[in-house]
PDB file of C-alpha atoms in Angstrom:
ATOM      1  CA  GLN U   1    -163.513-163.107 -40.118  1.00  0.00           C
ATOM      2  CA  VAL U   2    -162.035-166.566 -41.332  1.00  0.00           C
ATOM      3  CA  GLN U   3    -162.485-170.038 -39.870  1.00  0.00           C
ATOM      4  CA  LEU U   4    -159.949-172.731 -40.124  1.00  0.00           C
ATOM      5  CA  VAL U   5    -160.632-176.426 -39.745  1.00  0.00           C
ATOM      6  CA  GLU U   6    -157.559-178.927 -39.885  1.00  0.00           C
ATOM      7  CA  SER U   7    -157.971-182.692 -40.482  1.00  0.00           C
ATOM      8  CA  GLY U   8    -155.750-185.647 -41.569  1.00  0.00           C
ATOM      9  CA  GLY U   9    -153.573-186.113 -38.674  1.00  0.00           C
ATOM     10  CA  GLY U  10    -152.910-189.502 -37.137  1.00  0.00           C
ATOM     11  CA  SER U  11    -150.133-192.208 -36.166  1.00  0.00           C
ATOM     12  CA  VAL U  12    -147.566-193.218 -38.529  1.00  0.00           C
ATOM     13  CA  GLU U  13    -144.292-195.269 -38.682  1.00  0.00           C
ATOM     14  CA  ALA U  14    -141.033-193.429 -39.621  1.00  0.00           C
ATOM     15  CA  GLY U  15    -140.757-193.138 -43.285  1.00  0.00           C
ATOM     16  CA  GLY U  16    -144.386-193.023 -43.805  1.00  0.00           C
ATOM     17  CA  SER U  17    -146.676-190.398 -45.148  1.00  0.00           C
ATOM     18  CA  LEU U  18    -149.626-188.280 -44.155  1.00  0.00           C
ATOM     19  CA  ILE U  19    -151.547-185.370 -45.851  1.00  0.00           C
ATOM     20  CA  LEU U  20    -153.132-182.794 -43.665  1.00  0.00           C
ATOM     21  CA  SER U  21    -156.072-180.610 -44.887  1.00  0.00           C
ATOM     22  CA  CYS U  22    -157.204-177.176 -43.851  1.00  0.00           C
ATOM     23  CA  GLU U  23    -160.761-176.180 -44.822  1.00  0.00           C
ATOM     24  CA  VAL U  24    -160.908-172.446 -45.019  1.00  0.00           C
ATOM     25  CA  ASN U  25    -164.054-170.168 -44.829  1.00  0.00           C
ATOM     26  CA  GLY U  26    -164.891-166.662 -44.392  1.00  0.00           C
ATOM     27  CA  TYR U  27    -162.460-164.891 -46.737  1.00  0.00           C
ATOM     28  CA  THR U  28    -163.778-162.779 -49.475  1.00  0.00           C
ATOM     29  CA  TYR U  29    -160.401-160.610 -50.014  1.00  0.00           C
ATOM     30  CA  SER U  30    -157.947-162.630 -52.043  1.00  0.00           C
ATOM     31  CA  ASN U  31    -154.686-161.319 -50.921  1.00  0.00           C
ATOM     32  CA  TRP U  32    -153.954-163.801 -48.121  1.00  0.00           C
ATOM     33  CA  CYS U  33    -151.169-166.052 -46.978  1.00  0.00           C
ATOM     34  CA  MET U  34    -151.681-169.513 -45.425  1.00  0.00           C
ATOM     35  CA  GLY U  35    -149.147-171.261 -42.951  1.00  0.00           C
ATOM     36  CA  TRP U  36    -148.735-174.406 -41.408  1.00  0.00           C
ATOM     37  CA  PHE U  37    -147.222-174.436 -37.839  1.00  0.00           C
ATOM     38  CA  ARG U  38    -146.397-177.117 -35.416  1.00  0.00           C
ATOM     39  CA  GLN U  39    -145.805-177.386 -31.785  1.00  0.00           C
ATOM     40  CA  ALA U  40    -144.566-180.308 -29.751  1.00  0.00           C
ATOM     41  CA  PRO U  41    -144.818-180.685 -25.776  1.00  0.00           C
ATOM     42  CA  GLY U  42    -142.638-178.338 -24.119  1.00  0.00           C
ATOM     43  CA  LYS U  43    -141.547-176.530 -27.206  1.00  0.00           C
ATOM     44  CA  GLU U  44    -142.303-173.027 -28.915  1.00  0.00           C
ATOM     45  CA  ARG U  45    -144.469-173.035 -31.999  1.00  0.00           C
ATOM     46  CA  GLU U  46    -142.431-173.278 -35.085  1.00  0.00           C
ATOM     47  CA  GLY U  47    -143.220-172.542 -38.707  1.00  0.00           C
ATOM     48  CA  VAL U  48    -143.324-175.502 -41.239  1.00  0.00           C
ATOM     49  CA  ALA U  49    -144.524-174.030 -44.644  1.00  0.00           C
ATOM     50  CA  ALA U  50    -146.438-171.085 -46.064  1.00  0.00           C
ATOM     51  CA  ILE U  51    -148.195-170.434 -49.292  1.00  0.00           C
ATOM     52  CA  ASP U  52    -149.417-167.086 -50.703  1.00  0.00           C
ATOM     53  CA  SER U  53    -152.297-165.989 -52.894  1.00  0.00           C
ATOM     54  CA  ASP U  54    -149.792-166.174 -56.021  1.00  0.00           C
ATOM     55  CA  GLY U  55    -148.705-169.827 -55.235  1.00  0.00           C
ATOM     56  CA  ARG U  56    -145.328-168.915 -53.772  1.00  0.00           C
ATOM     57  CA  THR U  57    -144.111-171.196 -51.076  1.00  0.00           C
ATOM     58  CA  THR U  58    -141.544-171.504 -48.329  1.00  0.00           C
ATOM     59  CA  TYR U  59    -140.441-174.143 -46.171  1.00  0.00           C
ATOM     60  CA  ALA U  60    -138.571-174.688 -42.912  1.00  0.00           C
ATOM     61  CA  ASP U  61    -135.101-176.259 -43.541  1.00  0.00           C
ATOM     62  CA  SER U  62    -136.098-179.278 -41.341  1.00  0.00           C
ATOM     63  CA  VAL U  63    -138.873-180.227 -43.919  1.00  0.00           C
ATOM     64  CA  LYS U  64    -137.422-179.212 -47.179  1.00  0.00           C
ATOM     65  CA  GLY U  65    -137.680-182.177 -49.615  1.00  0.00           C
ATOM     66  CA  ARG U  66    -140.076-183.945 -47.457  1.00  0.00           C
ATOM     67  CA  PHE U  67    -143.278-181.666 -47.254  1.00  0.00           C
ATOM     68  CA  THR U  68    -145.137-180.009 -49.713  1.00  0.00           C
ATOM     69  CA  ILE U  69    -147.763-177.162 -49.145  1.00  0.00           C
ATOM     70  CA  SER U  70    -150.507-176.886 -51.687  1.00  0.00           C
ATOM     71  CA  LYS U  71    -153.856-175.287 -52.206  1.00  0.00           C
ATOM     72  CA  ASP U  72    -157.067-175.994 -54.026  1.00  0.00           C
ATOM     73  CA  ASN U  73    -159.006-172.741 -54.296  1.00  0.00           C
ATOM     74  CA  ALA U  74    -162.166-174.428 -55.753  1.00  0.00           C
ATOM     75  CA  LYS U  75    -162.373-176.478 -52.645  1.00  0.00           C
ATOM     76  CA  ASN U  76    -161.335-173.828 -50.258  1.00  0.00           C
ATOM     77  CA  LYS U  77    -158.864-176.166 -48.938  1.00  0.00           C
ATOM     78  CA  VAL U  78    -154.753-175.994 -48.100  1.00  0.00           C
ATOM     79  CA  TYR U  79    -152.867-179.187 -47.820  1.00  0.00           C
ATOM     80  CA  LEU U  80    -149.529-180.243 -46.265  1.00  0.00           C
ATOM     81  CA  GLN U  81    -148.186-183.406 -47.877  1.00  0.00           C
ATOM     82  CA  MET U  82    -145.670-185.060 -45.518  1.00  0.00           C
ATOM     83  CA  ASN U  83    -143.487-187.863 -46.730  1.00  0.00           C
ATOM     84  CA  SER U  84    -140.644-189.565 -45.231  1.00  0.00           C
ATOM     85  CA  LEU U  85    -141.914-188.659 -41.787  1.00  0.00           C
ATOM     86  CA  LYS U  86    -139.499-188.773 -38.689  1.00  0.00           C
ATOM     87  CA  PRO U  87    -140.119-188.976 -34.923  1.00  0.00           C
ATOM     88  CA  GLU U  88    -139.042-185.415 -34.607  1.00  0.00           C
ATOM     89  CA  ASP U  89    -142.057-184.379 -36.755  1.00  0.00           C
ATOM     90  CA  THR U  90    -144.296-185.571 -34.048  1.00  0.00           C
ATOM     91  CA  ALA U  91    -146.397-182.381 -32.869  1.00  0.00           C
ATOM     92  CA  MET U  92    -149.724-180.732 -33.077  1.00  0.00           C
ATOM     93  CA  TYR U  93    -150.166-179.227 -36.474  1.00  0.00           C
ATOM     94  CA  TYR U  94    -152.034-175.922 -37.002  1.00  0.00           C
ATOM     95  CA  CYS U  95    -153.167-174.013 -40.138  1.00  0.00           C
ATOM     96  CA  ALA U  96    -152.991-170.319 -39.951  1.00  0.00           C
ATOM     97  CA  ALA U  97    -154.142-167.510 -42.297  1.00  0.00           C
ATOM     98  CA  GLU U  98    -153.431-163.741 -42.328  1.00  0.00           C
ATOM     99  CA  LEU U  99    -153.896-161.060 -45.089  1.00  0.00           C
ATOM    100  CA  PHE U 100    -150.982-158.863 -44.559  1.00  0.00           C
ATOM    101  CA  VAL U 101    -148.063-161.401 -44.363  1.00  0.00           C
ATOM    102  CA  GLY U 102    -145.669-162.979 -47.019  1.00  0.00           C
ATOM    103  CA  VAL U 103    -144.406-166.546 -47.198  1.00  0.00           C
ATOM    104  CA  GLY U 104    -141.100-165.142 -45.780  1.00  0.00           C
ATOM    105  CA  ASP U 105    -142.992-164.781 -42.470  1.00  0.00           C
ATOM    106  CA  TYR U 106    -143.476-168.643 -42.415  1.00  0.00           C
ATOM    107  CA  ASP U 107    -141.689-168.920 -39.154  1.00  0.00           C
ATOM    108  CA  ARG U 108    -143.566-165.892 -37.393  1.00  0.00           C
ATOM    109  CA  PRO U 109    -146.687-167.216 -35.713  1.00  0.00           C
ATOM    110  CA  ASP U 110    -146.847-164.086 -34.045  1.00  0.00           C
ATOM    111  CA  LEU U 111    -147.808-162.399 -37.120  1.00  0.00           C
ATOM    112  CA  PHE U 112    -150.904-164.781 -38.005  1.00  0.00           C
ATOM    113  CA  GLY U 113    -154.209-163.804 -36.381  1.00  0.00           C
ATOM    114  CA  ASN U 114    -156.375-166.800 -37.571  1.00  0.00           C
ATOM    115  CA  TRP U 115    -156.018-170.290 -36.443  1.00  0.00           C
ATOM    116  CA  GLY U 116    -157.296-173.624 -36.581  1.00  0.00           C
ATOM    117  CA  GLN U 117    -157.762-175.946 -33.659  1.00  0.00           C
ATOM    118  CA  GLY U 118    -154.868-178.289 -34.617  1.00  0.00           C
ATOM    119  CA  THR U 119    -154.294-181.878 -35.666  1.00  0.00           C
ATOM    120  CA  GLN U 120    -152.182-184.397 -33.989  1.00  0.00           C
ATOM    121  CA  VAL U 121    -149.261-186.137 -35.857  1.00  0.00           C
ATOM    122  CA  THR U 122    -147.391-188.803 -34.275  1.00  0.00           C
ATOM    123  CA  VAL U 123    -144.416-190.642 -35.949  1.00  0.00           C
ATOM    124  CA  SER U 124    -143.236-193.773 -34.205  1.00  0.00           C
ATOM    125  CA  SER U 125    -139.540-194.906 -34.590  1.00  0.00           C
TER     126      SER U 125
END
């Protein structure tokens, strides 16, 4: 069983930056994939980015060039650096983990079985 806790959300003006953190505990088996998803009111949950145990990454087209997913294994943390934020980035952001998916599944929340509680990101015009 894995436990995930997100932090770092907040309110920022368009063009600003935030970094989200996901603290990961409970995994002993190393072959896992971590994903960031987001969900705005009235919309379906969508994939943002993913990173696997080898450091391979995938991004949604809407965030390419602006967001960077990374991890620090020593600290048991996964990060999402968000730059050049836009109002349409406003959403609840969730960290997710699954052993048997790859970064090609970055937009498949149905395949991820472990989720954090979410952290709110609000970007004003």
